[in-house]
Amino acid sequence: MITLKDVDLFRKQGRARRQILRHCNLNLDAGCQLAIMGESGAGKSTLLHLIAGLERPDGGSIQVNGHRVDQLSQEQLPLYRRRIGLVFQQFNLLPTLTVADNILFQHRLNELGNPEEVMDTLVVPLGLASLWKLYPDQLSGGEQQRVAIARALAHHPPLVLADEPTGNLDEATGDEVMEIFTRLSRALNQTLILVTHSPRVAQVLGRTLHLRQGQLHD
Ligand SMILES: Nc1ncnc2c1ncn2[C@@H]1O[C@H](COP(=O)(O)OP(=O)(O)OP(=O)(O)O)[C@@H](O)[C@H]1O
Ligand SMILES: [Mg+2]
C-alpha cells in the first residue's frame, strides 16, 4: 500500500546542502502498524511529511494506494491529504478554533455527520470532554497533543501518520493513548506509521524500522 523507492531529499542549511534521505526504501502493506525510530535530526518528521504530500522528494518515488504522491498536482493534493490523519510533532492546532472545532474540522470536510461517534470513541476516552469549548492556548502541551490525536483520527482516514504522539505525555497517559490509538486503528483497519523515541511505545506496534544515514533499517 505504501512504497517508497530510492527516495532522496536534500535540505539547504545556510550555504550547505545536506542529504537527509538517501535512496530510502519502504514497503508497507495496508492495515499494518509501523514504528519509526532514529536519532534527533535523522529525518523522521521529514519522511512523514513526504508521505503526507506536504513536501516533495528530490528523487525517487512515493506510492500510496497506487497514487504517485510525489506527482500529485496542486489540485489533487488537498483531496489526497483529506484521506490522511496527521499528528504533527508540534500539534499545529488551529489557534482561533475551539477544541471541538479543531477535532471536528476534517470530520465536517468529509461530511461524515454524527459527531456523537467522535465523542464516544475519541473525545471521552482521550479525556478531552471537559476541554471541549476551550482554545488551544488554554491547554497544556499534553492536552494539545491529545486534541491533535483526536483530530487526526476523527474522520477515519485509511492512513494515519503520527509524529511522536506521546512525546509530551507522562508514561501512564502515554500508555493509555497508545492503547486507544492502536485499538481504534486496528478496528478501522488503518495503516499506521508512528514516529517515536520510546522503545516502549514502538513495541506496541507490529514492526519497527530505524532511520539511519538517510535509510530505513530493521
Ligand atoms: N525547514 C527546514 N529547513 C532546513 N533544514 C531543516 C528544516 N526542517 C528540518 N531540517 C533539517 O532536516 C533534518 C531532519 O529533520 P527532521 O525534523 O526530519 O528530523 P527528526 O528525525 O524528525 O528529528 P526529531 O527527532 O528531533 O524530531 C535535520 O537536520 C533538520 O535540521
Ligand atoms: Mg521530528
mmCIF file of N, CA, C and O in Angstrom, residues 93-103 105 108 133-137:
data_model
loop_
_atom_site.group_PDB
_atom_site.id
_atom_site.type_symbol
_atom_site.label_atom_id
_atom_site.label_comp_id
_atom_site.label_asym_id
_atom_site.label_seq_id
_atom_site.Cartn_x
_atom_site.Cartn_y
_atom_site.Cartn_z
ATOM 1 N N LEU A 93 -2.421 22.811 15.996
ATOM 2 C CA LEU A 93 -3.857 23.062 16.155
ATOM 3 C C LEU A 93 -4.159 24.461 15.639
ATOM 4 O O LEU A 93 -3.292 25.335 15.652
ATOM 5 N N LEU A 94 -5.393 24.671 15.192
ATOM 6 C CA LEU A 94 -5.762 25.993 14.703
ATOM 7 C C LEU A 94 -6.122 26.869 15.905
ATOM 8 O O LEU A 94 -7.080 26.572 16.626
ATOM 9 N N PRO A 95 -5.352 27.945 16.143
ATOM 10 C CA PRO A 95 -5.479 28.693 17.396
ATOM 11 C C PRO A 95 -6.809 29.423 17.559
ATOM 12 O O PRO A 95 -7.237 29.684 18.671
ATOM 13 N N THR A 96 -7.472 29.734 16.430
ATOM 14 C CA THR A 96 -8.713 30.505 16.533
ATOM 15 C C THR A 96 -9.937 29.602 16.669
ATOM 16 O O THR A 96 -11.051 30.086 16.798
ATOM 17 N N LEU A 97 -9.715 28.287 16.639
ATOM 18 C CA LEU A 97 -10.839 27.353 16.778
ATOM 19 C C LEU A 97 -10.802 26.672 18.142
ATOM 20 O O LEU A 97 -9.735 26.417 18.687
ATOM 21 N N THR A 98 -11.981 26.365 18.670
ATOM 22 C CA THR A 98 -12.052 25.638 19.945
ATOM 23 C C THR A 98 -11.566 24.199 19.737
ATOM 24 O O THR A 98 -11.400 23.728 18.609
ATOM 25 N N VAL A 99 -11.387 23.500 20.863
ATOM 26 C CA VAL A 99 -11.055 22.079 20.815
ATOM 27 C C VAL A 99 -12.070 21.335 19.949
ATOM 28 O O VAL A 99 -11.711 20.544 19.067
ATOM 29 N N ALA A 100 -13.346 21.625 20.184
ATOM 30 C CA ALA A 100 -14.415 20.952 19.430
ATOM 31 C C ALA A 100 -14.246 21.176 17.931
ATOM 32 O O ALA A 100 -14.289 20.225 17.137
ATOM 33 N N ASP A 101 -14.028 22.426 17.539
ATOM 34 C CA ASP A 101 -13.941 22.735 16.109
ATOM 35 C C ASP A 101 -12.653 22.196 15.493
ATOM 36 O O ASP A 101 -12.634 21.804 14.329
ATOM 37 N N ASN A 102 -11.573 22.183 16.278
ATOM 38 C CA ASN A 102 -10.339 21.561 15.784
ATOM 39 C C ASN A 102 -10.574 20.077 15.494
ATOM 40 O O ASN A 102 -10.197 19.569 14.439
ATOM 41 N N ILE A 103 -11.202 19.392 16.448
ATOM 42 C CA ILE A 103 -11.381 17.942 16.313
ATOM 43 C C ILE A 103 -12.338 17.615 15.165
ATOM 44 O O ILE A 103 -12.139 16.656 14.424
ATOM 45 N N PHE A 105 -13.011 19.412 12.508
ATOM 46 C CA PHE A 105 -12.693 20.113 11.259
ATOM 47 C C PHE A 105 -12.721 19.186 10.037
ATOM 48 O O PHE A 105 -13.485 19.386 9.089
ATOM 49 N N ARG A 108 -16.043 17.330 9.389
ATOM 50 C CA ARG A 108 -17.037 18.108 8.638
ATOM 51 C C ARG A 108 -16.669 18.201 7.159
ATOM 52 O O ARG A 108 -17.532 18.063 6.291
ATOM 53 N N LYS A 133 -14.775 23.226 24.945
ATOM 54 C CA LYS A 133 -15.040 24.605 24.492
ATOM 55 C C LYS A 133 -13.822 25.519 24.626
ATOM 56 O O LYS A 133 -13.907 26.716 24.361
ATOM 57 N N LEU A 134 -12.703 24.977 25.076
ATOM 58 C CA LEU A 134 -11.517 25.808 25.267
ATOM 59 C C LEU A 134 -10.757 25.990 23.947
ATOM 60 O O LEU A 134 -10.991 25.275 22.977
ATOM 61 N N TYR A 135 -9.808 26.942 23.961
ATOM 62 C CA TYR A 135 -8.948 27.190 22.807
ATOM 63 C C TYR A 135 -7.570 26.572 23.071
ATOM 64 O O TYR A 135 -7.172 26.411 24.234
ATOM 65 N N PRO A 136 -6.835 26.239 22.007
ATOM 66 C CA PRO A 136 -5.540 25.566 22.181
ATOM 67 C C PRO A 136 -4.593 26.255 23.172
ATOM 68 O O PRO A 136 -3.914 25.581 23.937
ATOM 69 N N ASP A 137 -4.566 27.612 23.186
ATOM 70 C CA ASP A 137 -3.619 28.273 24.091
ATOM 71 C C ASP A 137 -4.053 28.198 25.557
ATOM 72 O O ASP A 137 -3.346 28.667 26.442
#
